[in-house]
PDB file of C-alpha atoms in Angstrom:
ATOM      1  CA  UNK A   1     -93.975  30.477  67.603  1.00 52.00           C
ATOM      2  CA  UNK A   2     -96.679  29.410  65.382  1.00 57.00           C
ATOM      3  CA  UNK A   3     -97.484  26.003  64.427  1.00 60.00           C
ATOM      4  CA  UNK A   4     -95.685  26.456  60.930  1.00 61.00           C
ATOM      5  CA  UNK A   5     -92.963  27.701  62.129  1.00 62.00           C
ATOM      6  CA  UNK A   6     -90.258  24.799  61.075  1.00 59.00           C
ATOM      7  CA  UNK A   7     -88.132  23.085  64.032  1.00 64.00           C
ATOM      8  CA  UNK A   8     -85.070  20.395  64.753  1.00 61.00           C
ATOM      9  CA  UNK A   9     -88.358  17.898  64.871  1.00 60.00           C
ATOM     10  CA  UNK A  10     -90.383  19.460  62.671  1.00 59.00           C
ATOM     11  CA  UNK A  11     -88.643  20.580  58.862  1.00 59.00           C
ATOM     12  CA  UNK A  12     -90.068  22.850  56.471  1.00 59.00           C
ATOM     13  CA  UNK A  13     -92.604  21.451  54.091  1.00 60.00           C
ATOM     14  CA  UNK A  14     -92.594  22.584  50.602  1.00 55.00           C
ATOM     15  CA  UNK A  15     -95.504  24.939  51.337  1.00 59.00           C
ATOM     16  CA  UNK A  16     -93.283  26.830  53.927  1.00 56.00           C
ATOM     17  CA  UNK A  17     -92.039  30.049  52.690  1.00 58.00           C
ATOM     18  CA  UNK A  18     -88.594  30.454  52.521  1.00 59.00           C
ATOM     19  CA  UNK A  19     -86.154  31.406  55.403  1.00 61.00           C
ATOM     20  CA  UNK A  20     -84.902  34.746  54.828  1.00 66.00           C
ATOM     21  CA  UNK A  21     -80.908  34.621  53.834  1.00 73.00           C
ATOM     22  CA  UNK A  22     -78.596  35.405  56.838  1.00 68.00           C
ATOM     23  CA  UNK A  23     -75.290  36.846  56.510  1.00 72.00           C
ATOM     24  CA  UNK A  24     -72.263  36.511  59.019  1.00 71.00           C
ATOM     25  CA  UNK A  25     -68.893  38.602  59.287  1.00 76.00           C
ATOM     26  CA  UNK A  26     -66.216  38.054  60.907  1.00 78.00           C
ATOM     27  CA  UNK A  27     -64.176  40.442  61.973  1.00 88.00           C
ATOM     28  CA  UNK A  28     -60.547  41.001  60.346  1.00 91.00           C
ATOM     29  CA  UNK A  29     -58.366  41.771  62.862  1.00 94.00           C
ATOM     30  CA  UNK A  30     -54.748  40.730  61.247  1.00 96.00           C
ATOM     31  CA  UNK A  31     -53.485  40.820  57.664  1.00 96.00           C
ATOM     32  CA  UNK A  32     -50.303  38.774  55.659  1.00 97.00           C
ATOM     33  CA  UNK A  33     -48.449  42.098  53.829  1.00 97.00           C
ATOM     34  CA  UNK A  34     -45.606  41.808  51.898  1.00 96.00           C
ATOM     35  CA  UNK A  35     -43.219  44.387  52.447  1.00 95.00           C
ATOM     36  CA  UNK A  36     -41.720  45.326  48.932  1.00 93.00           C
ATOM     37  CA  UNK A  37     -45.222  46.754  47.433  1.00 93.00           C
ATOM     38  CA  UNK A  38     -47.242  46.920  50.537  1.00 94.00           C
ATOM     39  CA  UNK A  39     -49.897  44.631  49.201  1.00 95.00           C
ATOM     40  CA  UNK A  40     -52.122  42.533  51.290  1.00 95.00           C
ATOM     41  CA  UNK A  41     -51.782  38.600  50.456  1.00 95.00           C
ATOM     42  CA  UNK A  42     -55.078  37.771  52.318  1.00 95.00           C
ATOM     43  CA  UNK A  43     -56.996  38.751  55.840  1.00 94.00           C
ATOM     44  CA  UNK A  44     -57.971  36.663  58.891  1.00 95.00           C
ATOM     45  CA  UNK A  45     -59.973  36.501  61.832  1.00 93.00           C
ATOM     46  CA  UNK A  46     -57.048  35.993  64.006  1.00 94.00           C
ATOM     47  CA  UNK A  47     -53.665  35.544  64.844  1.00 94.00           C
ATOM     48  CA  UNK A  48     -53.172  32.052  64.741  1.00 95.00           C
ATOM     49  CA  UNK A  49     -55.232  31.386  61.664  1.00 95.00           C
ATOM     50  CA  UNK A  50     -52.843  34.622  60.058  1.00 95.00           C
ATOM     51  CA  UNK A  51     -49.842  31.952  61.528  1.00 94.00           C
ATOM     52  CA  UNK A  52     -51.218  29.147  59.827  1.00 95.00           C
ATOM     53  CA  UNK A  53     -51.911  30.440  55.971  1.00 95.00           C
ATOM     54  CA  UNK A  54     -48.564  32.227  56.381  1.00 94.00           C
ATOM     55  CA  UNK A  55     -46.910  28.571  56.991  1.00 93.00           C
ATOM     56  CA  UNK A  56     -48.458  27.626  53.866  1.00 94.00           C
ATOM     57  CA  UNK A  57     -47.817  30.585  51.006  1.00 93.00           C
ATOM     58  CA  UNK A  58     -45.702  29.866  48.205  1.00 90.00           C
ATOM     59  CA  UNK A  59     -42.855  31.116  46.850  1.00 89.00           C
ATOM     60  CA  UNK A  60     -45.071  32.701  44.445  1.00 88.00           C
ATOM     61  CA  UNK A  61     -47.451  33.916  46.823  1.00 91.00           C
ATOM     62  CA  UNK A  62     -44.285  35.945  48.924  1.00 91.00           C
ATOM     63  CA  UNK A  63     -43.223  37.454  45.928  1.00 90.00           C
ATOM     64  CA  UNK A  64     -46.893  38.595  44.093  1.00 89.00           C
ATOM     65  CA  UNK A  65     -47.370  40.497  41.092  1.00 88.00           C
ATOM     66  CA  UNK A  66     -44.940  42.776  41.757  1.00 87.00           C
ATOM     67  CA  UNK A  67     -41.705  41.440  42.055  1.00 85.00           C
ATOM     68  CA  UNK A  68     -38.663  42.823  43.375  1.00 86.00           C
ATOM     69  CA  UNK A  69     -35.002  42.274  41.250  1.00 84.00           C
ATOM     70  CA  UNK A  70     -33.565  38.374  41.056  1.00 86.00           C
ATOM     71  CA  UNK A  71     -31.873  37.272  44.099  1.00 87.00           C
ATOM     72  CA  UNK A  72     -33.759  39.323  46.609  1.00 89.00           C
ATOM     73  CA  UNK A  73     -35.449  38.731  49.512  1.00 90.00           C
ATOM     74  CA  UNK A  74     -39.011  39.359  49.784  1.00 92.00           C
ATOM     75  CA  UNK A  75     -40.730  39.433  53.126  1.00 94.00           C
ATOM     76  CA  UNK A  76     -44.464  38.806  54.454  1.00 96.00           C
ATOM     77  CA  UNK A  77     -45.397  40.007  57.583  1.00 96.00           C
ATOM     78  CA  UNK A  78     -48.250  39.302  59.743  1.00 97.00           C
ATOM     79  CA  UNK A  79     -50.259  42.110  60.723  1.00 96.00           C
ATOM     80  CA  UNK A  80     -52.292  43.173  63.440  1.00 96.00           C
ATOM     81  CA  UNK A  81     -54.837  45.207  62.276  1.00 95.00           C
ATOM     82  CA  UNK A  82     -55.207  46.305  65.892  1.00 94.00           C
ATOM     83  CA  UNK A  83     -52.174  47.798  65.894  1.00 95.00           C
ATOM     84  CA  UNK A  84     -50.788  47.936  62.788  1.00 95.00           C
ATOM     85  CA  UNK A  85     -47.601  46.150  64.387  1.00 96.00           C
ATOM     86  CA  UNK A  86     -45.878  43.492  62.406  1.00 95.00           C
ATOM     87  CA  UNK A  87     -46.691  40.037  64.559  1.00 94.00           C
ATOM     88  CA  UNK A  88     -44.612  37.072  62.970  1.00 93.00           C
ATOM     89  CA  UNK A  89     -42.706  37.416  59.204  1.00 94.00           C
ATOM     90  CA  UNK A  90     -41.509  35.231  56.617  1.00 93.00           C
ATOM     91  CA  UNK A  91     -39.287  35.395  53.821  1.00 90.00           C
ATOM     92  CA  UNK A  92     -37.931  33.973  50.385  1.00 90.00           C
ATOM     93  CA  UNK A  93     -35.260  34.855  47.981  1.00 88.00           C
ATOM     94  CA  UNK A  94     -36.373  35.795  44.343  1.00 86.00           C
ATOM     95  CA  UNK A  95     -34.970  33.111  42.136  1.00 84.00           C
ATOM     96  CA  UNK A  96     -32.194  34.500  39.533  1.00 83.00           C
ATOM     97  CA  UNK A  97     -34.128  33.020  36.336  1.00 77.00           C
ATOM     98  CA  UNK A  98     -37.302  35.102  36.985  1.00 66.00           C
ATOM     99  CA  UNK A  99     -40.930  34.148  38.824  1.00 60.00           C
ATOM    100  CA  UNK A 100     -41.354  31.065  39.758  1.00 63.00           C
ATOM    101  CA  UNK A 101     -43.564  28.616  38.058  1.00 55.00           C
ATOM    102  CA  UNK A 102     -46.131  27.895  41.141  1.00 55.00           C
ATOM    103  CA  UNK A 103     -48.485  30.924  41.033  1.00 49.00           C
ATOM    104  CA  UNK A 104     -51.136  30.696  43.522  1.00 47.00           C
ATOM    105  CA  UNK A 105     -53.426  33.101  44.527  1.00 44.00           C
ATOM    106  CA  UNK A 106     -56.169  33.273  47.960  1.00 41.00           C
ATOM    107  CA  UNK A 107     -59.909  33.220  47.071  1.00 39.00           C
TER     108      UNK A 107
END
């Protein structure tokens, strides 16, 4: 290490170069699926985090841009990637007056 070389006790002046940009990933390992159209709601790094946004979809979110008749369930299962084994599930009824008014989607 050189003596420009920026640390905890010594920031970067604004003569320093830079840092190069540094990208993480982070693995995938399960997914939320609904099971009428097979599409994927969102993916995450593990089960309990997969446990967590599936506590918090909407009914919206369950049923997606494809939704099945009124007054049918629609089901979201979490996925192990892993696997592909279903690992926890949730479920709402499609309301009889059409989609519901809370659409949400996942960044």
């Amino acid at each position: 290490m050189d003596d420009t070389t920026p640390t905890p006790d010594r920031p970067a002046d604004a003569s320093s170069p830079a840092p190069a940009e540094v990208e993480f990933f982070i693995r995938a390992t399960h997914q939320l699926r609904r099971v009428h159209d097979s599409s994927v709601i969102s993916t995450h790094c593990s089960g309990p985090c997969g446990v967590e946004a599936m506590a918090n979809l909407s009914l919206a979110e369950l049923i997606g841009p494809n939704p099945p008749g009124p007054l049918e369930y629609v089901n979201v299962e979490l996925i192990d990637l892993a696997t592909g084994k279903a690992e926890g599930c949730t479920r709402g009824l499609t309301p009889l007056s059409g989609d519901p008014t809370d659409v949400h989607s996942w960044p």
